PDB file of C-alpha atoms in Angstrom:
ATOM      1  CA  MET A   3     166.295  76.428 -25.244  1.00 76.00           C
ATOM      2  CA  LYS A   4     168.638  76.952 -28.194  1.00 72.00           C
ATOM      3  CA  THR A   5     170.504  73.864 -29.412  1.00 75.00           C
ATOM      4  CA  ALA A   6     172.778  73.085 -32.353  1.00 76.00           C
ATOM      5  CA  ALA A   7     169.773  71.399 -33.950  1.00 77.00           C
ATOM      6  CA  GLY A   8     167.556  74.440 -33.461  1.00 82.00           C
ATOM      7  CA  GLU A   9     164.985  75.596 -30.929  1.00 90.00           C
ATOM      8  CA  TRP A  10     163.832  73.115 -28.269  1.00 91.00           C
ATOM      9  CA  THR A  11     160.779  74.113 -26.251  1.00 94.00           C
ATOM     10  CA  GLU A  12     159.755  73.309 -22.676  1.00 94.00           C
ATOM     11  CA  GLU A  13     156.673  71.602 -24.065  1.00 96.00           C
ATOM     12  CA  GLN A  14     158.814  69.282 -26.192  1.00 96.00           C
ATOM     13  CA  GLU A  15     161.065  68.574 -23.210  1.00 97.00           C
ATOM     14  CA  ALA A  16     158.047  67.636 -21.095  1.00 97.00           C
ATOM     15  CA  ILE A  17     156.857  65.235 -23.800  1.00 98.00           C
ATOM     16  CA  VAL A  18     160.189  63.424 -24.039  1.00 98.00           C
ATOM     17  CA  GLN A  19     160.565  63.280 -20.252  1.00 98.00           C
ATOM     18  CA  GLY A  20     156.932  62.201 -19.749  1.00 98.00           C
ATOM     19  CA  PRO A  21     157.506  58.555 -18.722  1.00 98.00           C
ATOM     20  CA  TYR A  22     160.488  59.544 -16.570  1.00 98.00           C
ATOM     21  CA  ASN A  23     158.554  62.289 -14.765  1.00 98.00           C
ATOM     22  CA  TYR A  24     155.612  59.921 -14.276  1.00 97.00           C
ATOM     23  CA  LEU A  25     157.771  57.483 -12.301  1.00 97.00           C
ATOM     24  CA  ARG A  26     159.841  60.188 -10.605  1.00 96.00           C
ATOM     25  CA  ASN A  27     156.670  61.622  -9.076  1.00 94.00           C
ATOM     26  CA  VAL A  28     155.698  58.269  -7.552  1.00 91.00           C
ATOM     27  CA  PRO A  29     157.181  58.163  -4.011  1.00 82.00           C
ATOM     28  CA  GLY A  30     159.994  55.646  -3.477  1.00 77.00           C
ATOM     29  CA  LYS A  31     162.210  54.682  -0.546  1.00 76.00           C
ATOM     30  CA  ASP A  32     164.391  57.804  -0.991  1.00 79.00           C
ATOM     31  CA  PHE A  33     167.310  55.713   0.272  1.00 87.00           C
ATOM     32  CA  ARG A  34     170.037  56.756  -2.167  1.00 90.00           C
ATOM     33  CA  PRO A  35     170.221  60.435  -1.124  1.00 92.00           C
ATOM     34  CA  GLN A  36     170.669  59.256   2.471  1.00 94.00           C
ATOM     35  CA  LEU A  37     173.393  56.859   1.348  1.00 95.00           C
ATOM     36  CA  ILE A  38     175.189  59.644  -0.519  1.00 96.00           C
ATOM     37  CA  ALA A  39     174.957  61.869   2.566  1.00 95.00           C
ATOM     38  CA  ALA A  40     176.494  59.096   4.688  1.00 96.00           C
ATOM     39  CA  PHE A  41     179.400  58.643   2.279  1.00 97.00           C
ATOM     40  CA  ASN A  42     179.845  62.398   2.175  1.00 96.00           C
ATOM     41  CA  SER A  43     180.166  62.568   5.946  1.00 95.00           C
ATOM     42  CA  VAL A  44     183.594  61.061   5.263  1.00 95.00           C
ATOM     43  CA  LEU A  45     184.442  62.658   1.911  1.00 96.00           C
ATOM     44  CA  ARG A  46     183.185  66.166   2.839  1.00 94.00           C
ATOM     45  CA  VAL A  47     182.167  67.584  -0.520  1.00 96.00           C
ATOM     46  CA  ASP A  48     180.224  70.873  -0.400  1.00 95.00           C
ATOM     47  CA  GLU A  49     176.438  70.699  -0.216  1.00 95.00           C
ATOM     48  CA  ALA A  50     175.786  72.243  -3.637  1.00 96.00           C
ATOM     49  CA  LYS A  51     177.743  69.473  -5.348  1.00 97.00           C
ATOM     50  CA  ILE A  52     176.088  66.839  -3.170  1.00 96.00           C
ATOM     51  CA  ALA A  53     172.688  68.086  -4.318  1.00 96.00           C
ATOM     52  CA  GLN A  54     173.900  67.956  -7.920  1.00 97.00           C
ATOM     53  CA  LEU A  55     175.268  64.426  -7.507  1.00 97.00           C
ATOM     54  CA  SER A  56     172.068  63.253  -5.825  1.00 96.00           C
ATOM     55  CA  ARG A  57     170.084  64.513  -8.818  1.00 97.00           C
ATOM     56  CA  VAL A  58     172.352  62.586 -11.191  1.00 98.00           C
ATOM     57  CA  ILE A  59     171.967  59.333  -9.243  1.00 97.00           C
ATOM     58  CA  GLU A  60     168.194  59.809  -8.936  1.00 96.00           C
ATOM     59  CA  MET A  61     167.904  60.358 -12.693  1.00 98.00           C
ATOM     60  CA  LEU A  62     169.901  57.225 -13.451  1.00 98.00           C
ATOM     61  CA  HIS A  63     168.053  55.133 -10.890  1.00 96.00           C
ATOM     62  CA  THR A  64     164.613  56.186 -12.109  1.00 97.00           C
ATOM     63  CA  SER A  65     165.450  55.782 -15.797  1.00 98.00           C
ATOM     64  CA  SER A  66     166.955  52.336 -15.164  1.00 97.00           C
ATOM     65  CA  LEU A  67     163.700  51.312 -13.447  1.00 96.00           C
ATOM     66  CA  LEU A  68     161.778  52.341 -16.567  1.00 98.00           C
ATOM     67  CA  ILE A  69     163.918  49.949 -18.615  1.00 98.00           C
ATOM     68  CA  ASP A  70     163.741  47.203 -15.971  1.00 96.00           C
ATOM     69  CA  ASP A  71     159.954  47.299 -15.990  1.00 96.00           C
ATOM     70  CA  VAL A  72     159.855  46.904 -19.767  1.00 97.00           C
ATOM     71  CA  GLU A  73     162.376  44.052 -19.745  1.00 96.00           C
ATOM     72  CA  ASP A  74     160.584  42.305 -16.870  1.00 92.00           C
ATOM     73  CA  ASN A  75     157.072  42.718 -18.314  1.00 91.00           C
ATOM     74  CA  ALA A  76     156.153  44.266 -14.961  1.00 91.00           C
ATOM     75  CA  MET A  77     152.656  45.493 -14.148  1.00 91.00           C
ATOM     76  CA  LEU A  78     153.245  47.609 -11.042  1.00 89.00           C
ATOM     77  CA  ARG A  79     156.005  49.854  -9.739  1.00 91.00           C
ATOM     78  CA  ARG A  80     155.630  51.335  -6.243  1.00 88.00           C
ATOM     79  CA  GLY A  81     151.965  50.370  -6.294  1.00 87.00           C
ATOM     80  CA  TYR A  82     151.185  52.237  -9.522  1.00 91.00           C
ATOM     81  CA  PRO A  83     150.859  51.012 -13.120  1.00 94.00           C
ATOM     82  CA  VAL A  84     154.273  50.905 -14.799  1.00 96.00           C
ATOM     83  CA  ALA A  85     155.138  53.813 -17.091  1.00 97.00           C
ATOM     84  CA  HIS A  86     155.078  51.790 -20.294  1.00 98.00           C
ATOM     85  CA  SER A  87     151.473  50.734 -19.646  1.00 97.00           C
ATOM     86  CA  THR A  88     150.549  54.417 -19.883  1.00 96.00           C
ATOM     87  CA  PHE A  89     153.057  55.811 -22.386  1.00 98.00           C
ATOM     88  CA  GLY A  90     153.839  52.705 -24.422  1.00 98.00           C
ATOM     89  CA  ILE A  91     157.077  50.744 -24.650  1.00 98.00           C
ATOM     90  CA  ALA A  92     158.744  52.815 -27.375  1.00 98.00           C
ATOM     91  CA  GLN A  93     158.251  56.198 -25.705  1.00 98.00           C
ATOM     92  CA  THR A  94     159.274  54.802 -22.312  1.00 98.00           C
ATOM     93  CA  ILE A  95     162.532  53.351 -23.648  1.00 98.00           C
ATOM     94  CA  ASN A  96     163.325  56.599 -25.445  1.00 99.00           C
ATOM     95  CA  SER A  97     162.628  58.637 -22.319  1.00 99.00           C
ATOM     96  CA  ALA A  98     164.870  56.417 -20.183  1.00 98.00           C
ATOM     97  CA  ASN A  99     167.717  56.550 -22.702  1.00 98.00           C
ATOM     98  CA  TYR A 100     167.318  60.315 -23.018  1.00 98.00           C
ATOM     99  CA  ILE A 101     167.679  60.766 -19.263  1.00 98.00           C
ATOM    100  CA  TYR A 102     170.935  58.784 -19.273  1.00 98.00           C
ATOM    101  CA  PHE A 103     172.436  61.549 -21.404  1.00 98.00           C
ATOM    102  CA  VAL A 104     170.778  64.394 -19.522  1.00 98.00           C
ATOM    103  CA  ALA A 105     172.247  62.895 -16.344  1.00 98.00           C
ATOM    104  CA  LEU A 106     175.688  62.862 -17.967  1.00 98.00           C
ATOM    105  CA  GLN A 107     175.326  66.563 -18.791  1.00 97.00           C
ATOM    106  CA  GLU A 108     174.490  67.186 -15.137  1.00 97.00           C
ATOM    107  CA  ALA A 109     177.408  65.045 -13.934  1.00 98.00           C
ATOM    108  CA  LEU A 110     179.832  67.065 -16.043  1.00 98.00           C
ATOM    109  CA  LYS A 111     178.953  70.130 -13.956  1.00 97.00           C
ATOM    110  CA  LEU A 112     180.559  68.498 -10.915  1.00 97.00           C
ATOM    111  CA  SER A 113     184.164  69.075 -11.990  1.00 96.00           C
ATOM    112  CA  ASP A 114     186.400  70.827 -14.486  1.00 95.00           C
ATOM    113  CA  ASP A 115     188.098  67.459 -15.059  1.00 96.00           C
ATOM    114  CA  GLN A 116     185.396  66.344 -17.450  1.00 96.00           C
ATOM    115  CA  GLN A 117     187.409  63.456 -18.859  1.00 97.00           C
ATOM    116  CA  LYS A 118     187.533  61.851 -15.413  1.00 98.00           C
ATOM    117  CA  ILE A 119     183.777  62.327 -14.955  1.00 98.00           C
ATOM    118  CA  ILE A 120     183.061  60.792 -18.375  1.00 98.00           C
ATOM    119  CA  SER A 121     185.364  57.856 -17.632  1.00 98.00           C
ATOM    120  CA  ILE A 122     183.736  57.080 -14.268  1.00 98.00           C
ATOM    121  CA  TYR A 123     180.230  57.538 -15.641  1.00 98.00           C
ATOM    122  CA  THR A 124     180.678  55.323 -18.689  1.00 98.00           C
ATOM    123  CA  GLU A 125     182.544  52.586 -16.791  1.00 98.00           C
ATOM    124  CA  GLU A 126     179.774  52.186 -14.233  1.00 98.00           C
ATOM    125  CA  LEU A 127     176.950  52.356 -16.768  1.00 98.00           C
ATOM    126  CA  ILE A 128     178.752  49.656 -18.742  1.00 98.00           C
ATOM    127  CA  ASN A 129     178.952  47.604 -15.528  1.00 97.00           C
ATOM    128  CA  LEU A 130     175.248  48.173 -14.891  1.00 97.00           C
ATOM    129  CA  HIS A 131     174.296  46.936 -18.353  1.00 97.00           C
ATOM    130  CA  ARG A 132     176.637  43.957 -18.084  1.00 98.00           C
ATOM    131  CA  GLY A 133     174.934  42.943 -14.852  1.00 97.00           C
ATOM    132  CA  GLN A 134     171.478  43.390 -16.310  1.00 97.00           C
ATOM    133  CA  GLY A 135     172.501  41.464 -19.413  1.00 98.00           C
ATOM    134  CA  MET A 136     173.561  38.427 -17.398  1.00 98.00           C
ATOM    135  CA  ASP A 137     170.424  38.599 -15.253  1.00 98.00           C
ATOM    136  CA  LEU A 138     168.265  38.593 -18.388  1.00 98.00           C
ATOM    137  CA  TYR A 139     170.319  35.833 -20.018  1.00 98.00           C
ATOM    138  CA  TRP A 140     169.859  33.460 -17.077  1.00 98.00           C
ATOM    139  CA  ARG A 141     166.142  34.167 -17.006  1.00 97.00           C
ATOM    140  CA  GLU A 142     165.518  33.747 -20.718  1.00 96.00           C
ATOM    141  CA  THR A 143     167.626  30.580 -21.072  1.00 98.00           C
ATOM    142  CA  LEU A 144     166.490  29.063 -17.734  1.00 97.00           C
ATOM    143  CA  ASN A 145     170.168  28.750 -16.841  1.00 97.00           C
ATOM    144  CA  CYS A 146     170.586  28.787 -13.057  1.00 98.00           C
ATOM    145  CA  PRO A 147     173.792  30.626 -12.082  1.00 98.00           C
ATOM    146  CA  SER A 148     175.970  29.767  -9.120  1.00 98.00           C
ATOM    147  CA  GLU A 149     175.782  32.020  -6.074  1.00 98.00           C
ATOM    148  CA  ASP A 150     179.197  33.459  -6.926  1.00 98.00           C
ATOM    149  CA  GLU A 151     178.043  34.256 -10.459  1.00 98.00           C
ATOM    150  CA  TYR A 152     174.930  35.892  -9.072  1.00 98.00           C
ATOM    151  CA  LEU A 153     176.893  38.005  -6.589  1.00 98.00           C
ATOM    152  CA  ASP A 154     179.253  39.091  -9.381  1.00 97.00           C
ATOM    153  CA  MET A 155     176.192  40.197 -11.329  1.00 98.00           C
ATOM    154  CA  VAL A 156     174.906  42.115  -8.297  1.00 98.00           C
ATOM    155  CA  MET A 157     178.257  43.897  -7.988  1.00 96.00           C
ATOM    156  CA  ASN A 158     177.730  45.143 -11.528  1.00 96.00           C
ATOM    157  CA  LYS A 159     173.987  45.789 -11.566  1.00 94.00           C
ATOM    158  CA  THR A 160     173.039  46.957  -8.073  1.00 92.00           C
ATOM    159  CA  GLY A 161     176.526  47.992  -7.029  1.00 92.00           C
ATOM    160  CA  GLY A 162     176.991  50.042 -10.192  1.00 93.00           C
ATOM    161  CA  LEU A 163     175.017  53.088  -9.050  1.00 94.00           C
ATOM    162  CA  TYR A 164     176.433  52.837  -5.514  1.00 95.00           C
ATOM    163  CA  ARG A 165     179.961  52.811  -6.922  1.00 97.00           C
ATOM    164  CA  LEU A 166     179.161  55.583  -9.384  1.00 98.00           C
ATOM    165  CA  ALA A 167     178.044  57.831  -6.523  1.00 97.00           C
ATOM    166  CA  VAL A 168     181.135  57.055  -4.452  1.00 98.00           C
ATOM    167  CA  ARG A 169     183.578  57.361  -7.348  1.00 98.00           C
ATOM    168  CA  LEU A 170     182.138  60.713  -8.405  1.00 98.00           C
ATOM    169  CA  LEU A 171     182.293  61.895  -4.796  1.00 98.00           C
ATOM    170  CA  GLN A 172     185.892  60.758  -4.454  1.00 97.00           C
ATOM    171  CA  SER A 173     186.833  62.475  -7.711  1.00 97.00           C
ATOM    172  CA  ILE A 174     185.785  65.870  -6.333  1.00 97.00           C
ATOM    173  CA  SER A 175     186.768  65.330  -2.691  1.00 96.00           C
ATOM    174  CA  GLU A 176     189.982  66.558  -1.107  1.00 94.00           C
ATOM    175  CA  THR A 177     189.807  63.667   1.371  1.00 92.00           C
ATOM    176  CA  SER A 178     191.765  60.585   0.315  1.00 91.00           C
ATOM    177  CA  VAL A 179     189.530  57.807   1.656  1.00 94.00           C
ATOM    178  CA  ASP A 180     188.535  54.903  -0.608  1.00 96.00           C
ATOM    179  CA  LEU A 181     184.928  53.899   0.086  1.00 97.00           C
ATOM    180  CA  ILE A 182     184.415  51.792  -3.044  1.00 98.00           C
ATOM    181  CA  PRO A 183     184.797  48.446  -1.175  1.00 97.00           C
ATOM    182  CA  LEU A 184     182.078  49.548   1.253  1.00 98.00           C
ATOM    183  CA  ALA A 185     179.794  50.579  -1.622  1.00 97.00           C
ATOM    184  CA  ASN A 186     180.197  47.072  -3.067  1.00 97.00           C
ATOM    185  CA  LEU A 187     179.280  45.459   0.261  1.00 98.00           C
ATOM    186  CA  PHE A 188     176.238  47.699   0.637  1.00 97.00           C
ATOM    187  CA  GLY A 189     175.097  46.792  -2.872  1.00 96.00           C
ATOM    188  CA  VAL A 190     175.085  43.070  -2.061  1.00 97.00           C
ATOM    189  CA  ILE A 191     173.294  43.577   1.265  1.00 97.00           C
ATOM    190  CA  TYR A 192     170.623  45.681  -0.390  1.00 95.00           C
ATOM    191  CA  GLN A 193     170.020  43.242  -3.254  1.00 96.00           C
ATOM    192  CA  ILE A 194     169.738  40.080  -1.149  1.00 97.00           C
ATOM    193  CA  GLN A 195     167.274  41.863   1.130  1.00 96.00           C
ATOM    194  CA  ASP A 196     165.309  42.993  -1.910  1.00 94.00           C
ATOM    195  CA  ASP A 197     165.227  39.422  -3.245  1.00 96.00           C
ATOM    196  CA  TYR A 198     163.952  38.156   0.107  1.00 97.00           C
ATOM    197  CA  LEU A 199     161.313  40.864   0.463  1.00 95.00           C
ATOM    198  CA  ASN A 200     159.999  40.226  -3.041  1.00 94.00           C
ATOM    199  CA  LEU A 201     158.971  36.765  -1.853  1.00 96.00           C
ATOM    200  CA  GLN A 202     158.009  37.534   1.749  1.00 94.00           C
ATOM    201  CA  SER A 203     156.874  41.142   2.154  1.00 91.00           C
ATOM    202  CA  SER A 204     153.204  42.140   2.017  1.00 86.00           C
ATOM    203  CA  VAL A 205     154.319  45.689   1.187  1.00 85.00           C
ATOM    204  CA  TYR A 206     156.198  44.412  -1.861  1.00 83.00           C
ATOM    205  CA  SER A 207     153.147  42.385  -2.873  1.00 86.00           C
ATOM    206  CA  THR A 208     151.058  45.555  -2.835  1.00 83.00           C
ATOM    207  CA  ASN A 209     153.642  47.662  -4.657  1.00 79.00           C
ATOM    208  CA  LYS A 210     154.896  45.170  -7.244  1.00 84.00           C
ATOM    209  CA  GLY A 211     152.599  42.145  -7.181  1.00 85.00           C
ATOM    210  CA  TYR A 212     152.720  38.881  -5.205  1.00 91.00           C
ATOM    211  CA  CYS A 213     156.119  37.177  -5.586  1.00 94.00           C
ATOM    212  CA  GLU A 214     156.753  39.096  -8.795  1.00 93.00           C
ATOM    213  CA  ASP A 215     160.228  37.583  -9.182  1.00 95.00           C
ATOM    214  CA  LEU A 216     158.646  34.149  -9.684  1.00 97.00           C
ATOM    215  CA  THR A 217     156.279  35.518 -12.313  1.00 95.00           C
ATOM    216  CA  GLU A 218     159.260  37.065 -14.099  1.00 95.00           C
ATOM    217  CA  GLY A 219     161.118  33.749 -13.936  1.00 96.00           C
ATOM    218  CA  LYS A 220     163.978  35.475 -12.143  1.00 97.00           C
ATOM    219  CA  PHE A 221     166.898  33.628 -10.574  1.00 98.00           C
ATOM    220  CA  SER A 222     167.047  35.644  -7.360  1.00 98.00           C
ATOM    221  CA  PHE A 223     169.383  34.758  -4.481  1.00 98.00           C
ATOM    222  CA  PRO A 224     166.945  32.556  -2.487  1.00 98.00           C
ATOM    223  CA  VAL A 225     165.699  30.897  -5.683  1.00 98.00           C
ATOM    224  CA  ILE A 226     169.250  29.980  -6.712  1.00 98.00           C
ATOM    225  CA  HIS A 227     169.945  28.512  -3.276  1.00 98.00           C
ATOM    226  CA  ALA A 228     166.717  26.484  -3.335  1.00 98.00           C
ATOM    227  CA  ILE A 229     167.383  25.072  -6.809  1.00 98.00           C
ATOM    228  CA  ARG A 230     170.943  24.100  -5.928  1.00 97.00           C
ATOM    229  CA  TYR A 231     169.870  22.635  -2.577  1.00 97.00           C
ATOM    230  CA  ASP A 232     168.531  19.593  -4.441  1.00 97.00           C
ATOM    231  CA  PRO A 233     169.624  19.554  -8.110  1.00 93.00           C
ATOM    232  CA  ASN A 234     167.423  16.509  -8.744  1.00 94.00           C
ATOM    233  CA  ASN A 235     164.283  18.430  -7.799  1.00 94.00           C
ATOM    234  CA  LYS A 236     163.146  20.268 -10.938  1.00 96.00           C
ATOM    235  CA  GLU A 237     159.934  21.686  -9.468  1.00 96.00           C
ATOM    236  CA  LEU A 238     161.228  25.216  -8.931  1.00 97.00           C
ATOM    237  CA  LEU A 239     162.779  25.320 -12.385  1.00 97.00           C
ATOM    238  CA  ASN A 240     159.473  24.261 -13.888  1.00 97.00           C
ATOM    239  CA  ILE A 241     157.631  26.963 -11.952  1.00 97.00           C
ATOM    240  CA  LEU A 242     160.110  29.585 -13.162  1.00 97.00           C
ATOM    241  CA  ARG A 243     159.798  28.336 -16.735  1.00 97.00           C
ATOM    242  CA  GLN A 244     156.051  28.984 -16.679  1.00 96.00           C
ATOM    243  CA  LYS A 245     156.409  32.609 -15.487  1.00 95.00           C
ATOM    244  CA  THR A 246     153.219  31.876 -13.644  1.00 95.00           C
ATOM    245  CA  GLU A 247     150.705  34.189 -12.035  1.00 93.00           C
ATOM    246  CA  ASP A 248     149.100  31.226 -10.242  1.00 96.00           C
ATOM    247  CA  THR A 249     149.086  32.108  -6.528  1.00 94.00           C
ATOM    248  CA  ASN A 250     149.003  28.460  -5.434  1.00 96.00           C
ATOM    249  CA  LEU A 251     152.096  27.606  -7.457  1.00 96.00           C
ATOM    250  CA  LYS A 252     153.954  30.614  -6.103  1.00 97.00           C
ATOM    251  CA  GLU A 253     152.948  29.763  -2.539  1.00 96.00           C
ATOM    252  CA  TYR A 254     154.244  26.232  -3.086  1.00 97.00           C
ATOM    253  CA  ALA A 255     157.598  27.600  -4.268  1.00 97.00           C
ATOM    254  CA  VAL A 256     157.854  30.016  -1.339  1.00 97.00           C
ATOM    255  CA  ASN A 257     157.015  27.296   1.189  1.00 97.00           C
ATOM    256  CA  TYR A 258     159.674  25.050  -0.328  1.00 98.00           C
ATOM    257  CA  MET A 259     162.263  27.819   0.058  1.00 98.00           C
ATOM    258  CA  LYS A 260     161.092  28.546   3.582  1.00 97.00           C
ATOM    259  CA  ASP A 261     160.609  25.061   5.028  1.00 97.00           C
ATOM    260  CA  VAL A 262     162.656  22.628   2.926  1.00 98.00           C
ATOM    261  CA  SER A 263     165.733  24.321   1.482  1.00 98.00           C
ATOM    262  CA  LYS A 264     165.818  26.971   4.260  1.00 98.00           C
ATOM    263  CA  SER A 265     166.767  29.520   1.637  1.00 98.00           C
ATOM    264  CA  PHE A 266     165.505  32.481   3.657  1.00 97.00           C
ATOM    265  CA  VAL A 267     167.750  31.464   6.548  1.00 97.00           C
ATOM    266  CA  HIS A 268     170.576  31.283   4.029  1.00 98.00           C
ATOM    267  CA  CYS A 269     169.742  34.838   2.929  1.00 98.00           C
ATOM    268  CA  ARG A 270     170.060  36.018   6.519  1.00 97.00           C
ATOM    269  CA  ASN A 271     173.333  34.179   7.079  1.00 97.00           C
ATOM    270  CA  THR A 272     174.811  35.589   3.878  1.00 98.00           C
ATOM    271  CA  ILE A 273     173.768  39.132   4.742  1.00 98.00           C
ATOM    272  CA  GLU A 274     175.222  38.645   8.210  1.00 97.00           C
ATOM    273  CA  SER A 275     178.602  37.820   6.686  1.00 98.00           C
ATOM    274  CA  TYR A 276     178.439  40.970   4.541  1.00 98.00           C
ATOM    275  CA  ARG A 277     177.296  42.973   7.564  1.00 98.00           C
ATOM    276  CA  LYS A 278     180.383  41.859   9.475  1.00 98.00           C
ATOM    277  CA  LEU A 279     182.620  42.786   6.540  1.00 98.00           C
ATOM    278  CA  SER A 280     180.957  46.211   6.433  1.00 98.00           C
ATOM    279  CA  VAL A 281     181.403  46.745  10.175  1.00 98.00           C
ATOM    280  CA  ASP A 282     185.056  45.687   9.942  1.00 98.00           C
ATOM    281  CA  PHE A 283     185.620  48.118   7.066  1.00 98.00           C
ATOM    282  CA  ILE A 284     183.972  51.004   8.929  1.00 97.00           C
ATOM    283  CA  GLU A 285     185.892  50.206  12.111  1.00 96.00           C
ATOM    284  CA  GLY A 286     189.087  50.084  10.061  1.00 96.00           C
ATOM    285  CA  LEU A 287     188.502  53.667   8.973  1.00 94.00           C
ATOM    286  CA  LYS A 288     188.900  54.759  12.599  1.00 89.00           C
ATOM    287  CA  VAL A 289     192.406  53.305  12.572  1.00 91.00           C
ATOM    288  CA  SER A 290     193.546  54.388   9.106  1.00 92.00           C
ATOM    289  CA  HIS A 291     191.765  57.759   9.188  1.00 90.00           C
ATOM    290  CA  PRO A 292     191.219  58.768  12.838  1.00 89.00           C
ATOM    291  CA  GLU A 293     189.974  62.193  11.733  1.00 88.00           C
ATOM    292  CA  VAL A 294     186.953  60.631  10.025  1.00 88.00           C
ATOM    293  CA  ASN A 295     183.502  60.580  11.645  1.00 89.00           C
ATOM    294  CA  ILE A 296     182.120  57.095  11.000  1.00 93.00           C
ATOM    295  CA  SER A 297     178.808  57.498  12.837  1.00 95.00           C
ATOM    296  CA  HIS A 298     176.835  58.289   9.663  1.00 96.00           C
ATOM    297  CA  LEU A 299     178.160  55.165   7.937  1.00 97.00           C
ATOM    298  CA  GLU A 300     177.180  53.084  10.959  1.00 97.00           C
ATOM    299  CA  SER A 301     173.712  54.651  10.913  1.00 96.00           C
ATOM    300  CA  ILE A 302     173.101  54.057   7.209  1.00 96.00           C
ATOM    301  CA  LEU A 303     174.196  50.414   7.561  1.00 97.00           C
ATOM    302  CA  ASP A 304     171.767  50.025  10.455  1.00 96.00           C
ATOM    303  CA  LYS A 305     168.999  51.644   8.421  1.00 94.00           C
ATOM    304  CA  MET A 306     169.730  49.397   5.441  1.00 94.00           C
ATOM    305  CA  LEU A 307     169.526  46.297   7.631  1.00 94.00           C
ATOM    306  CA  SER A 308     166.174  47.446   9.024  1.00 91.00           C
ATOM    307  CA  ILE A 309     164.637  47.082   5.545  1.00 87.00           C
ATOM    308  CA  GLY A 310     164.408  43.305   5.820  1.00 86.00           C
ATOM    309  CA  PHE A 311     167.354  41.617   7.540  1.00 87.00           C
ATOM    310  CA  ARG A 312     166.002  41.749  11.083  1.00 84.00           C
ATOM    311  CA  ASN A 313     162.759  40.037  10.093  1.00 86.00           C
ATOM    312  CA  MET A 314     164.453  37.115   8.357  1.00 91.00           C
ATOM    313  CA  PRO A 315     164.184  33.663   9.976  1.00 90.00           C
ATOM    314  CA  THR A 316     167.174  32.400  11.948  1.00 90.00           C
ATOM    315  CA  ASP A 317     166.452  28.661  11.671  1.00 83.00           C
TER     316      ASP A 317
END
């Protein structure tokens, strides 16, 4: 490969992409390509560009996980040792940052209107880093956010890649349907489920470690609810402060959220409200755009809810 800086070999490329390729080759949920396909059932972009867009989103998602694992001092990702435990922190960060720019190069192939692509891409990556920055700030200062503050953060952090996919799709689609509000709703549903599963799923325990969010000291959605349920009870805050790996302490925290503050019920109720908003939005498309086939959006919402929502306690 000839570049302005000189010759760049495949061997050199493989070295720089090493941490990224390590994680990319570890099987994940493969949910985002299905989500993009569902959005595209409405926006009707040709398959070649959908494949290109899916690659861009996969690159950004995987590289952001590399950074997350460094910032969270994680040990496992998808049941395997994290990339930086194998390649080192410095090389992993460089690889993740490198892929951000490779992904931008790939995104620019989607359209001749490159300024629009650059604008969308940079706006949503800024949003993603803003969300991550607030998440890290709360954790490192032991400053418990309100639920509204947390959901705003989720809109930036988790919703960022969802919105990026939809906005890029809309920029190259000839169909004038705005799916950004639905992408935002899906982002919140996905994140609250993920927060719940981190504390309750045996699969998550195997893939990431038992109640990893507590070990990280993370203010996840159920943790925030439990802390604010009784502001005079400082036990959960003290457990978070320790960033403990003590199973007994983590079990105590989980039981408090389950039996005392009913925070897992609150997770279900909150997701239910976002589910209803999503259903209303999808149903509204039938009225405003009767030519649109909404069945794929209904299916992807149902699939998303099957990840954790249906197993959450109701009382």
